[in-house]
Amino acid sequence: MEPRSRGAAPGGVSVSAVLPAGGSGERLGGATPKQFCAVQGRPLVSYAVRAMERISWISDIVVVVSPENIETMKSIIEKYGHKRVTVVEGGITRHRSIFNGLKVFAENEFSSHLLQKPEVVIIHDAVRPFVEEDTVSKVVMAAKEHGAAGAIRPLVSTVIASAADGCLDHSLERARYRASEMPQAFLFDIIYEAYQQCTDYDLDYGTECLHLALKYCKTNAKLVEGTPDLWKVTYKRDLYAAESIIKDNLSQQVCVITNVKETLAQVGFLLPESLKSQIKVEAISVSLSKNDSCLQSIISGQCYNFVCVNDKRWAIQETQELVDMLEKSNIPLLYPVVLILVHLDIPENNSFSIGMEDLTMIKKFARETKKKNILVYGLLIQYK
Amino acid sequence: MEPRSRGAAPGGVSVSAVLPAGGSGERLGGATPKQFCAVQGRPLVSYAVRAMERISWISDIVVVVSPENIETMKSIIEKYGHKRVTVVEGGITRHRSIFNGLKVFAENEFSSHLLQKPEVVIIHDAVRPFVEEDTVSKVVMAAKEHGAAGAIRPLVSTVIASAADGCLDHSLERARYRASEMPQAFLFDIIYEAYQQCTDYDLDYGTECLHLALKYCKTNAKLVEGTPDLWKVTYKRDLYAAESIIKDNLSQQVCVITNVKETLAQVGFLLPESLKSQIKVEAISVSLSKNDSCLQSIISGQCYNFVCVNDKRWAIQETQELVDMLEKSNIPLLYPVVLILVHLDIPENNSFSIGMEDLTMIKKFARETKKKNILVYGLLIQYK
């Protein structure tokens, strides 16, 4: 891992994350384990990794997958350019997989390179694609103070206990109980101790880390109210639900960038006029490469989508700078950002001057940025 | 209610249903209560009513809504042509609403027309749009035998109890517990007795009918494993999930109908040839009105979508007969059926002979059938 400047973790502790991604996804009803199913073209696990990765104070992200999926996971990491990720081979149950993930921070023999042991470790599911930094931060803070913490949600259905004859034994008073969700966080030494102490029965049949911390370390986890988006993708319908959340979270603002030439500035005026009834529009006339601070302030106003109008041939280089700036800005690229390159074909240029070479170049560029969740589209307009 | 011939109920009992639809949908985060939110253009409650209505042995369907939504509910019933439905004013809580719904079968003063008291009453949520007859049938059978029964599902998350300090008190062993879902069914006298006996506290803070039957009538409900589709629409993302289930359940077959004229038969050959790589196609050359039995066998083979090629002016009348047949067939019109009317404009006819009158007629026809969940599209092809 290369050293990098990171924001301070809540409470100044060192933090890493373990993502169990070894499930078989049998409830989803398909051949592909759910963490590898695509939502808007990207595997679910990539969203979960991204959600951790964009939190600058998380040092290492350990993804635990079953042996047969190690290569798949590695190719996902490469394809989407994930950083700070270590892939670890899982066990046959959820608890055994998490234990394997934790060992990488503590035991030399389980990893070719021992990762630095964090004070607090986050455990998050690969099939919970959306988690805000605020929630993670609260859980980490609570873990620092209480030794363990986990996100909870209200129960959606009443929970009942069945008797041996398949009849109702009793129902639980819904208000007294909560659904235990993820992320959870622990002082590393507590959860690692719990895993070392626990029985094979726990490892094979248990699922709840908070339970292990309570049972083996007498640590009562602090419960933190989570957001509705924390739910776990379990059934096929949840993949569609995940897609809807992505759509709901797309930035509803666009910035139209034109340079100062007269014809372009005119388009830069007309386009926002016609767009503004449907979407919030900012319009600026600048040369892309020279106005970092101006664009920076637009981005910090939560406007991440851009239309760049240019009469140069697609202006790939300037656009590359914009993409770099978006990446550096640490904005929520968990949700797609749209970049539309408009090539104005103005009479004084050669008409339809776009050749195969240009097309190939822009397609290649679009393919690369797509991995970063930036969708680039090209548009040719004949303008008189 | 007009008498109608109905299939026999499981166990030969008389059965009616109560659908509480009085919720405010605050978890959905919108102004519209979730039962009135549209999925594929149709309010959720209409799917739930439809799911009950297409079960022929359910006599009456009582929908309980809050006072301010009575007119909305009545207009939904009229718009989608729902039958056997009585709208009843709800109380301020779920239990009070269900109790109001039950009173219509038992107490004259609560309804202008007392409905016949059923032996078994089904209680189902308006926000659970999908339930198969098989599940309802199993729950009714179990209620007949045990006095009470309800659908259950495995828990998705571990359930935990929190202590007063917001920390974990204990977690439940997931395998021992189930989520209580709907539909539930009861011997009418048992659940009505339970509601009469229960306290104001129960009515105001309880949510679980199985609990009331146990507490006040010592009836241990039989628990019946339900299908994944039984889940309750709770959050906005669930509306998208519901849409995905509808899409998954669309018939992936199409029948191309042409009459025996040479040019039409030729199209009837070419069209299936080009379609068959994408969808399962049946092709028949018949006059629509004369081949009930032939079409009937196609419908019973789960092929519900039709392309009707005709050189008569849109052939509305023949298509009306097809629509009637689809309706009578008792097929799962919970999911949309697509009817495409192709008007072949052949040289020997007047070219482009479609006037405004025809267009108005087909649009009106399409609007009517849409209420029945049959989507009609018209297509004009010039054919030489």
PDB file of N, CA and C in Angstrom, chain A residues 27 146 152-153 155-162 165-169 171-172 174 176-181 207-208 210-211 214 220-223 228 231-232 234-237 240-241 244 248, chain B residues 27 146 152-153 155-162 165-169 171-172 174 176-181 207-208 210-211 214 220-223 228 231-232 234-237 240-241 244 248:
ATOM      1  N   ARG A  27     -30.749 -17.477  -2.106  1.00  0.00           N
ATOM      2  CA  ARG A  27     -32.086 -16.885  -2.045  1.00  0.00           C
ATOM      3  C   ARG A  27     -32.414 -16.028  -3.254  1.00  0.00           C
ATOM      4  N   HIS A 146     -17.531   2.093  23.201  1.00  0.00           N
ATOM      5  CA  HIS A 146     -18.179   0.942  23.850  1.00  0.00           C
ATOM      6  C   HIS A 146     -17.497  -0.394  23.559  1.00  0.00           C
ATOM      7  N   ILE A 152     -28.711  -0.455  13.352  1.00  0.00           N
ATOM      8  CA  ILE A 152     -29.985  -1.168  13.479  1.00  0.00           C
ATOM      9  C   ILE A 152     -31.059  -0.450  12.677  1.00  0.00           C
ATOM     10  N   ARG A 153     -32.141  -1.167  12.415  1.00  0.00           N
ATOM     11  CA  ARG A 153     -33.297  -0.594  11.728  1.00  0.00           C
ATOM     12  C   ARG A 153     -34.558  -1.109  12.411  1.00  0.00           C
ATOM     13  N   LEU A 155     -38.037  -3.053  12.802  1.00  0.00           N
ATOM     14  CA  LEU A 155     -38.534  -4.275  12.155  1.00  0.00           C
ATOM     15  C   LEU A 155     -39.648  -3.912  11.178  1.00  0.00           C
ATOM     16  N   VAL A 156     -39.653  -4.564  10.034  1.00  0.00           N
ATOM     17  CA  VAL A 156     -40.721  -4.327   9.066  1.00  0.00           C
ATOM     18  C   VAL A 156     -41.906  -5.248   9.360  1.00  0.00           C
ATOM     19  N   SER A 157     -41.635  -6.476   9.733  1.00  0.00           N
ATOM     20  CA  SER A 157     -42.701  -7.427  10.059  1.00  0.00           C
ATOM     21  C   SER A 157     -42.605  -7.809  11.531  1.00  0.00           C
ATOM     22  N   THR A 158     -43.719  -8.266  12.067  1.00  0.00           N
ATOM     23  CA  THR A 158     -43.687  -8.842  13.404  1.00  0.00           C
ATOM     24  C   THR A 158     -42.859 -10.119  13.363  1.00  0.00           C
ATOM     25  N   VAL A 159     -42.105 -10.363  14.435  1.00  0.00           N
ATOM     26  CA  VAL A 159     -41.307 -11.577  14.504  1.00  0.00           C
ATOM     27  C   VAL A 159     -42.002 -12.558  15.452  1.00  0.00           C
ATOM     28  N   ILE A 160     -42.080 -13.806  15.013  1.00  0.00           N
ATOM     29  CA  ILE A 160     -42.766 -14.804  15.825  1.00  0.00           C
ATOM     30  C   ILE A 160     -41.879 -16.018  16.037  1.00  0.00           C
ATOM     31  N   ALA A 161     -42.163 -16.728  17.119  1.00  0.00           N
ATOM     32  CA  ALA A 161     -41.473 -17.983  17.381  1.00  0.00           C
ATOM     33  C   ALA A 161     -42.442 -19.109  17.089  1.00  0.00           C
ATOM     34  N   SER A 162     -41.960 -20.131  16.388  1.00  0.00           N
ATOM     35  CA  SER A 162     -42.837 -21.259  16.101  1.00  0.00           C
ATOM     36  C   SER A 162     -42.526 -22.406  17.049  1.00  0.00           C
ATOM     37  N   ASP A 165     -44.575 -28.095  16.519  1.00  0.00           N
ATOM     38  CA  ASP A 165     -45.642 -28.584  15.637  1.00  0.00           C
ATOM     39  C   ASP A 165     -45.947 -27.622  14.482  1.00  0.00           C
ATOM     40  N   GLY A 166     -45.098 -26.589  14.277  1.00  0.00           N
ATOM     41  CA  GLY A 166     -45.325 -25.652  13.176  1.00  0.00           C
ATOM     42  C   GLY A 166     -46.416 -24.639  13.464  1.00  0.00           C
ATOM     43  N   CYS A 167     -46.808 -24.545  14.739  1.00  0.00           N
ATOM     44  CA  CYS A 167     -47.802 -23.542  15.115  1.00  0.00           C
ATOM     45  C   CYS A 167     -47.124 -22.394  15.856  1.00  0.00           C
ATOM     46  N   LEU A 168     -47.857 -21.290  15.946  1.00  0.00           N
ATOM     47  CA  LEU A 168     -47.346 -20.112  16.649  1.00  0.00           C
ATOM     48  C   LEU A 168     -47.095 -20.427  18.115  1.00  0.00           C
ATOM     49  N   ASP A 169     -45.896 -20.128  18.580  1.00  0.00           N
ATOM     50  CA  ASP A 169     -45.635 -20.238  20.005  1.00  0.00           C
ATOM     51  C   ASP A 169     -45.900 -18.884  20.660  1.00  0.00           C
ATOM     52  N   SER A 171     -45.555 -14.285  19.743  1.00  0.00           N
ATOM     53  CA  SER A 171     -45.057 -13.233  18.865  1.00  0.00           C
ATOM     54  C   SER A 171     -44.348 -12.192  19.712  1.00  0.00           C
ATOM     55  N   LEU A 172     -43.343 -11.559  19.119  1.00  0.00           N
ATOM     56  CA  LEU A 172     -42.562 -10.574  19.873  1.00  0.00           C
ATOM     57  C   LEU A 172     -43.203  -9.195  19.739  1.00  0.00           C
ATOM     58  N   ARG A 174     -43.190  -5.828  18.735  1.00  0.00           N
ATOM     59  CA  ARG A 174     -42.326  -5.297  17.692  1.00  0.00           C
ATOM     60  C   ARG A 174     -41.476  -4.114  18.163  1.00  0.00           C
ATOM     61  N   ARG A 176     -40.028  -3.496  20.893  1.00  0.00           N
ATOM     62  CA  ARG A 176     -38.881  -3.799  21.756  1.00  0.00           C
ATOM     63  C   ARG A 176     -37.683  -4.335  20.982  1.00  0.00           C
ATOM     64  N   TYR A 177     -37.905  -4.731  19.735  1.00  0.00           N
ATOM     65  CA  TYR A 177     -36.842  -5.388  18.976  1.00  0.00           C
ATOM     66  C   TYR A 177     -36.434  -4.568  17.748  1.00  0.00           C
ATOM     67  N   ARG A 178     -35.259  -4.855  17.250  1.00  0.00           N
ATOM     68  CA  ARG A 178     -34.740  -4.166  16.074  1.00  0.00           C
ATOM     69  C   ARG A 178     -34.086  -5.189  15.151  1.00  0.00           C
ATOM     70  N   ALA A 179     -34.009  -4.827  13.873  1.00  0.00           N
ATOM     71  CA  ALA A 179     -33.233  -5.639  12.941  1.00  0.00           C
ATOM     72  C   ALA A 179     -31.775  -5.203  13.043  1.00  0.00           C
ATOM     73  N   SER A 180     -30.886  -6.161  13.201  1.00  0.00           N
ATOM     74  CA  SER A 180     -29.459  -5.854  13.249  1.00  0.00           C
ATOM     75  C   SER A 180     -28.927  -5.801  11.820  1.00  0.00           C
ATOM     76  N   GLU A 181     -28.401  -4.637  11.450  1.00  0.00           N
ATOM     77  CA  GLU A 181     -27.909  -4.467  10.090  1.00  0.00           C
ATOM     78  C   GLU A 181     -26.395  -4.266  10.122  1.00  0.00           C
ATOM     79  N   THR A 207     -24.350 -16.050  13.079  1.00  0.00           N
ATOM     80  CA  THR A 207     -24.205 -15.064  12.017  1.00  0.00           C
ATOM     81  C   THR A 207     -23.924 -13.680  12.584  1.00  0.00           C
ATOM     82  N   GLU A 208     -24.095 -13.513  13.881  1.00  0.00           N
ATOM     83  CA  GLU A 208     -24.129 -12.167  14.456  1.00  0.00           C
ATOM     84  C   GLU A 208     -22.839 -11.855  15.230  1.00  0.00           C
ATOM     85  N   LEU A 210     -22.105  -9.082  16.799  1.00  0.00           N
ATOM     86  CA  LEU A 210     -22.404  -8.407  18.068  1.00  0.00           C
ATOM     87  C   LEU A 210     -22.614  -9.435  19.174  1.00  0.00           C
ATOM     88  N   HIS A 211     -23.212 -10.559  18.798  1.00  0.00           N
ATOM     89  CA  HIS A 211     -23.468 -11.638  19.748  1.00  0.00           C
ATOM     90  C   HIS A 211     -22.157 -12.230  20.286  1.00  0.00           C
ATOM     91  N   LEU A 214     -20.533  -9.940  22.748  1.00  0.00           N
ATOM     92  CA  LEU A 214     -21.237  -9.964  24.037  1.00  0.00           C
ATOM     93  C   LEU A 214     -20.917 -11.250  24.795  1.00  0.00           C
ATOM     94  N   ASN A 220     -21.290  -5.120  25.551  1.00  0.00           N
ATOM     95  CA  ASN A 220     -22.624  -4.804  25.025  1.00  0.00           C
ATOM     96  C   ASN A 220     -22.492  -3.740  23.944  1.00  0.00           C
ATOM     97  N   ALA A 221     -22.741  -4.138  22.705  1.00  0.00           N
ATOM     98  CA  ALA A 221     -22.561  -3.203  21.590  1.00  0.00           C
ATOM     99  C   ALA A 221     -23.510  -2.025  21.704  1.00  0.00           C
ATOM    100  N   LYS A 222     -23.039  -0.863  21.319  1.00  0.00           N
ATOM    101  CA  LYS A 222     -23.893   0.309  21.193  1.00  0.00           C
ATOM    102  C   LYS A 222     -24.658   0.187  19.878  1.00  0.00           C
ATOM    103  N   LEU A 223     -25.968   0.415  19.933  1.00  0.00           N
ATOM    104  CA  LEU A 223     -26.791   0.300  18.722  1.00  0.00           C
ATOM    105  C   LEU A 223     -27.009   1.681  18.120  1.00  0.00           C
ATOM    106  N   PRO A 228     -32.556   3.939   5.885  1.00  0.00           N
ATOM    107  CA  PRO A 228     -33.266   2.866   5.168  1.00  0.00           C
ATOM    108  C   PRO A 228     -32.393   2.202   4.100  1.00  0.00           C
ATOM    109  N   TRP A 231     -30.252  -1.540   3.911  1.00  0.00           N
ATOM    110  CA  TRP A 231     -30.768  -2.907   3.807  1.00  0.00           C
ATOM    111  C   TRP A 231     -29.891  -3.807   2.948  1.00  0.00           C
ATOM    112  N   LYS A 232     -30.099  -5.092   3.115  1.00  0.00           N
ATOM    113  CA  LYS A 232     -29.245  -6.097   2.484  1.00  0.00           C
ATOM    114  C   LYS A 232     -29.897  -6.632   1.216  1.00  0.00           C
ATOM    115  N   THR A 234     -31.012  -9.259  -0.898  1.00  0.00           N
ATOM    116  CA  THR A 234     -31.253 -10.662  -0.574  1.00  0.00           C
ATOM    117  C   THR A 234     -31.956 -11.388  -1.717  1.00  0.00           C
ATOM    118  N   TYR A 235     -33.016 -10.765  -2.241  1.00  0.00           N
ATOM    119  CA  TYR A 235     -33.780 -11.381  -3.315  1.00  0.00           C
ATOM    120  C   TYR A 235     -33.534 -10.644  -4.629  1.00  0.00           C
ATOM    121  N   LYS A 236     -33.967 -11.277  -5.707  1.00  0.00           N
ATOM    122  CA  LYS A 236     -33.769 -10.681  -7.014  1.00  0.00           C
ATOM    123  C   LYS A 236     -34.400  -9.294  -7.093  1.00  0.00           C
ATOM    124  N   ARG A 237     -35.556  -9.135  -6.480  1.00  0.00           N
ATOM    125  CA  ARG A 237     -36.225  -7.825  -6.526  1.00  0.00           C
ATOM    126  C   ARG A 237     -35.360  -6.733  -5.903  1.00  0.00           C
ATOM    127  N   TYR A 240     -33.306  -4.693  -8.297  1.00  0.00           N
ATOM    128  CA  TYR A 240     -34.037  -3.590  -8.920  1.00  0.00           C
ATOM    129  C   TYR A 240     -34.172  -2.431  -7.938  1.00  0.00           C
ATOM    130  N   ALA A 241     -34.392  -2.782  -6.671  1.00  0.00           N
ATOM    131  CA  ALA A 241     -34.513  -1.742  -5.648  1.00  0.00           C
ATOM    132  C   ALA A 241     -33.203  -0.957  -5.558  1.00  0.00           C
ATOM    133  N   SER A 244     -32.961   1.499  -8.230  1.00  0.00           N
ATOM    134  CA  SER A 244     -33.805   2.676  -7.998  1.00  0.00           C
ATOM    135  C   SER A 244     -33.119   3.648  -7.052  1.00  0.00           C
ATOM    136  N   ASP A 248     -32.233   7.536  -7.722  1.00  0.00           N
ATOM    137  CA  ASP A 248     -32.677   8.608  -6.818  1.00  0.00           C
ATOM    138  C   ASP A 248     -31.525   9.477  -6.351  1.00  0.00           C
TER     139      ASP A 248
ATOM    140  N   ARG B  27     -43.191   5.772   6.103  1.00  0.00           N
ATOM    141  CA  ARG B  27     -41.850   5.253   5.836  1.00  0.00           C
ATOM    142  C   ARG B  27     -41.449   5.376   4.383  1.00  0.00           C
ATOM    143  N   HIS B 146     -57.129 -25.355  12.108  1.00  0.00           N
ATOM    144  CA  HIS B 146     -56.530 -24.914  13.375  1.00  0.00           C
ATOM    145  C   HIS B 146     -57.216 -23.691  13.989  1.00  0.00           C
ATOM    146  N   ILE B 152     -45.589 -17.159   6.780  1.00  0.00           N
ATOM    147  CA  ILE B 152     -44.341 -16.725   7.400  1.00  0.00           C
ATOM    148  C   ILE B 152     -43.214 -16.769   6.378  1.00  0.00           C
ATOM    149  N   ARG B 153     -42.122 -16.050   6.681  1.00  0.00           N
ATOM    150  CA  ARG B 153     -40.925 -16.068   5.861  1.00  0.00           C
ATOM    151  C   ARG B 153     -39.703 -16.123   6.768  1.00  0.00           C
ATOM    152  N   LEU B 155     -36.313 -14.961   8.484  1.00  0.00           N
ATOM    153  CA  LEU B 155     -35.807 -13.623   8.798  1.00  0.00           C
ATOM    154  C   LEU B 155     -34.641 -13.288   7.876  1.00  0.00           C
ATOM    155  N   VAL B 156     -34.587 -12.068   7.405  1.00  0.00           N
ATOM    156  CA  VAL B 156     -33.477 -11.635   6.564  1.00  0.00           C
ATOM    157  C   VAL B 156     -32.313 -11.147   7.433  1.00  0.00           C
ATOM    158  N   SER B 157     -32.635 -10.430   8.516  1.00  0.00           N
ATOM    159  CA  SER B 157     -31.602  -9.937   9.432  1.00  0.00           C
ATOM    160  C   SER B 157     -31.781 -10.593  10.794  1.00  0.00           C
ATOM    161  N   THR B 158     -30.700 -10.625  11.552  1.00  0.00           N
ATOM    162  CA  THR B 158     -30.804 -11.051  12.940  1.00  0.00           C
ATOM    163  C   THR B 158     -31.643 -10.027  13.700  1.00  0.00           C
ATOM    164  N   VAL B 159     -32.461 -10.514  14.628  1.00  0.00           N
ATOM    165  CA  VAL B 159     -33.284  -9.622  15.432  1.00  0.00           C
ATOM    166  C   VAL B 159     -32.643  -9.495  16.808  1.00  0.00           C
ATOM    167  N   ILE B 160     -32.558  -8.259  17.291  1.00  0.00           N
ATOM    168  CA  ILE B 160     -31.922  -8.031  18.578  1.00  0.00           C
ATOM    169  C   ILE B 160     -32.832  -7.225  19.492  1.00  0.00           C
ATOM    170  N   ALA B 161     -32.619  -7.387  20.790  1.00  0.00           N
ATOM    171  CA  ALA B 161     -33.331  -6.579  21.772  1.00  0.00           C
ATOM    172  C   ALA B 161     -32.350  -5.557  22.323  1.00  0.00           C
ATOM    173  N   SER B 162     -32.821  -4.320  22.427  1.00  0.00           N
ATOM    174  CA  SER B 162     -31.936  -3.295  22.981  1.00  0.00           C
ATOM    175  C   SER B 162     -32.302  -3.026  24.433  1.00  0.00           C
ATOM    176  N   ASP B 165     -30.301   1.612  27.758  1.00  0.00           N
ATOM    177  CA  ASP B 165     -29.201   2.534  27.455  1.00  0.00           C
ATOM    178  C   ASP B 165     -28.814   2.546  25.973  1.00  0.00           C
ATOM    179  N   GLY B 166     -29.651   1.919  25.121  1.00  0.00           N
ATOM    180  CA  GLY B 166     -29.354   1.915  23.691  1.00  0.00           C
ATOM    181  C   GLY B 166     -28.272   0.924  23.311  1.00  0.00           C
ATOM    182  N   CYS B 167     -27.943   0.013  24.240  1.00  0.00           N
ATOM    183  CA  CYS B 167     -26.961  -1.019  23.916  1.00  0.00           C
ATOM    184  C   CYS B 167     -27.656  -2.362  23.706  1.00  0.00           C
ATOM    185  N   LEU B 168     -26.908  -3.271  23.100  1.00  0.00           N
ATOM    186  CA  LEU B 168     -27.442  -4.607  22.848  1.00  0.00           C
ATOM    187  C   LEU B 168     -27.771  -5.311  24.157  1.00  0.00           C
ATOM    188  N   ASP B 169     -28.994  -5.807  24.267  1.00  0.00           N
ATOM    189  CA  ASP B 169     -29.332  -6.640  25.417  1.00  0.00           C
ATOM    190  C   ASP B 169     -29.074  -8.104  25.055  1.00  0.00           C
ATOM    191  N   SER B 171     -29.299 -11.019  21.359  1.00  0.00           N
ATOM    192  CA  SER B 171     -29.743 -11.238  19.983  1.00  0.00           C
ATOM    193  C   SER B 171     -30.483 -12.566  19.926  1.00  0.00           C
ATOM    194  N   LEU B 172     -31.449 -12.647  19.024  1.00  0.00           N
ATOM    195  CA  LEU B 172     -32.247 -13.867  18.922  1.00  0.00           C
ATOM    196  C   LEU B 172     -31.568 -14.848  17.973  1.00  0.00           C
ATOM    197  N   ARG B 174     -31.478 -16.758  15.025  1.00  0.00           N
ATOM    198  CA  ARG B 174     -32.292 -16.489  13.856  1.00  0.00           C
ATOM    199  C   ARG B 174     -33.148 -17.684  13.408  1.00  0.00           C
ATOM    200  N   ARG B 176     -34.698 -19.891  15.034  1.00  0.00           N
ATOM    201  CA  ARG B 176     -35.890 -20.194  15.825  1.00  0.00           C
ATOM    202  C   ARG B 176     -37.052 -19.247  15.519  1.00  0.00           C
ATOM    203  N   TYR B 177     -36.783 -18.166  14.829  1.00  0.00           N
ATOM    204  CA  TYR B 177     -37.813 -17.146  14.626  1.00  0.00           C
ATOM    205  C   TYR B 177     -38.147 -16.972  13.149  1.00  0.00           C
ATOM    206  N   ARG B 178     -39.330 -16.423  12.897  1.00  0.00           N
ATOM    207  CA  ARG B 178     -39.776 -16.179  11.542  1.00  0.00           C
ATOM    208  C   ARG B 178     -40.396 -14.796  11.467  1.00  0.00           C
ATOM    209  N   ALA B 179     -40.413 -14.234  10.258  1.00  0.00           N
ATOM    210  CA  ALA B 179     -41.166 -12.997  10.046  1.00  0.00           C
ATOM    211  C   ALA B 179     -42.612 -13.376   9.764  1.00  0.00           C
ATOM    212  N   SER B 180     -43.518 -12.736  10.465  1.00  0.00           N
ATOM    213  CA  SER B 180     -44.937 -12.992  10.239  1.00  0.00           C
ATOM    214  C   SER B 180     -45.409 -12.117   9.088  1.00  0.00           C
ATOM    215  N   GLU B 181     -45.902 -12.742   8.036  1.00  0.00           N
ATOM    216  CA  GLU B 181     -46.330 -11.999   6.855  1.00  0.00           C
ATOM    217  C   GLU B 181     -47.833 -12.164   6.668  1.00  0.00           C
ATOM    218  N   THR B 207     -50.238  -5.039  16.453  1.00  0.00           N
ATOM    219  CA  THR B 207     -50.326  -5.104  14.995  1.00  0.00           C
ATOM    220  C   THR B 207     -50.600  -6.519  14.516  1.00  0.00           C
ATOM    221  N   GLU B 208     -50.499  -7.499  15.405  1.00  0.00           N
ATOM    222  CA  GLU B 208     -50.452  -8.888  14.967  1.00  0.00           C
ATOM    223  C   GLU B 208     -51.771  -9.612  15.294  1.00  0.00           C
ATOM    224  N   LEU B 210     -52.501 -12.735  14.675  1.00  0.00           N
ATOM    225  CA  LEU B 210     -52.259 -14.079  15.217  1.00  0.00           C
ATOM    226  C   LEU B 210     -52.109 -14.003  16.740  1.00  0.00           C
ATOM    227  N   HIS B 211     -51.527 -12.907  17.190  1.00  0.00           N
ATOM    228  CA  HIS B 211     -51.326 -12.703  18.627  1.00  0.00           C
ATOM    229  C   HIS B 211     -52.675 -12.578  19.347  1.00  0.00           C
ATOM    230  N   LEU B 214     -54.353 -15.898  19.682  1.00  0.00           N
ATOM    231  CA  LEU B 214     -53.705 -16.710  20.713  1.00  0.00           C
ATOM    232  C   LEU B 214     -54.086 -16.219  22.110  1.00  0.00           C
ATOM    233  N   ASN B 220     -53.615 -21.394  18.746  1.00  0.00           N
ATOM    234  CA  ASN B 220     -52.252 -21.323  18.202  1.00  0.00           C
ATOM    235  C   ASN B 220     -52.310 -21.431  16.686  1.00  0.00           C
ATOM    236  N   ALA B 221     -52.036 -20.354  16.013  1.00  0.00           N
ATOM    237  CA  ALA B 221     -52.139 -20.332  14.555  1.00  0.00           C
ATOM    238  C   ALA B 221     -51.163 -21.307  13.914  1.00  0.00           C
ATOM    239  N   LYS B 222     -51.611 -21.944  12.849  1.00  0.00           N
ATOM    240  CA  LYS B 222     -50.719 -22.761  12.028  1.00  0.00           C
ATOM    241  C   LYS B 222     -49.895 -21.821  11.140  1.00  0.00           C
ATOM    242  N   LEU B 223     -48.593 -22.059  11.091  1.00  0.00           N
ATOM    243  CA  LEU B 223     -47.719 -21.199  10.296  1.00  0.00           C
ATOM    244  C   LEU B 223     -47.442 -21.853   8.943  1.00  0.00           C
ATOM    245  N   PRO B 228     -41.315 -15.743  -1.577  1.00  0.00           N
ATOM    246  CA  PRO B 228     -40.607 -14.468  -1.403  1.00  0.00           C
ATOM    247  C   PRO B 228     -41.442 -13.254  -1.822  1.00  0.00           C
ATOM    248  N   TRP B 231     -43.667 -10.268   0.356  1.00  0.00           N
ATOM    249  CA  TRP B 231     -43.155  -9.180   1.195  1.00  0.00           C
ATOM    250  C   TRP B 231     -44.003  -7.913   1.084  1.00  0.00           C
ATOM    251  N   LYS B 232     -43.850  -7.057   2.036  1.00  0.00           N
ATOM    252  CA  LYS B 232     -44.684  -5.862   2.170  1.00  0.00           C
ATOM    253  C   LYS B 232     -43.975  -4.647   1.588  1.00  0.00           C
ATOM    254  N   THR B 234     -42.798  -1.295   1.712  1.00  0.00           N
ATOM    255  CA  THR B 234     -42.600  -0.427   2.880  1.00  0.00           C
ATOM    256  C   THR B 234     -41.859   0.853   2.503  1.00  0.00           C
ATOM    257  N   TYR B 235     -40.792   0.702   1.761  1.00  0.00           N
ATOM    258  CA  TYR B 235     -39.988   1.853   1.382  1.00  0.00           C
ATOM    259  C   TYR B 235     -40.150   2.146  -0.106  1.00  0.00           C
ATOM    260  N   LYS B 236     -39.670   3.325  -0.487  1.00  0.00           N
ATOM    261  CA  LYS B 236     -39.797   3.723  -1.885  1.00  0.00           C
ATOM    262  C   LYS B 236     -39.141   2.698  -2.814  1.00  0.00           C
ATOM    263  N   ARG B 237     -38.006   2.161  -2.397  1.00  0.00           N
ATOM    264  CA  ARG B 237     -37.312   1.180  -3.247  1.00  0.00           C
ATOM    265  C   ARG B 237     -38.191  -0.040  -3.512  1.00  0.00           C
ATOM    266  N   TYR B 240     -40.115   0.005  -6.761  1.00  0.00           N
ATOM    267  CA  TYR B 240     -39.321  -0.455  -7.912  1.00  0.00           C
ATOM    268  C   TYR B 240     -39.205  -1.971  -7.903  1.00  0.00           C
ATOM    269  N   ALA B 241     -39.053  -2.531  -6.714  1.00  0.00           N
ATOM    270  CA  ALA B 241     -38.971  -3.984  -6.613  1.00  0.00           C
ATOM    271  C   ALA B 241     -40.270  -4.620  -7.105  1.00  0.00           C
ATOM    272  N   SER B 244     -40.338  -4.747 -10.732  1.00  0.00           N
ATOM    273  CA  SER B 244     -39.480  -5.798 -11.277  1.00  0.00           C
ATOM    274  C   SER B 244     -40.174  -7.154 -11.230  1.00  0.00           C
ATOM    275  N   ASP B 248     -40.915  -9.603 -14.348  1.00  0.00           N
ATOM    276  CA  ASP B 248     -40.483 -11.000 -14.346  1.00  0.00           C
ATOM    277  C   ASP B 248     -41.631 -11.960 -14.640  1.00  0.00           C
TER     278      ASP B 248
END
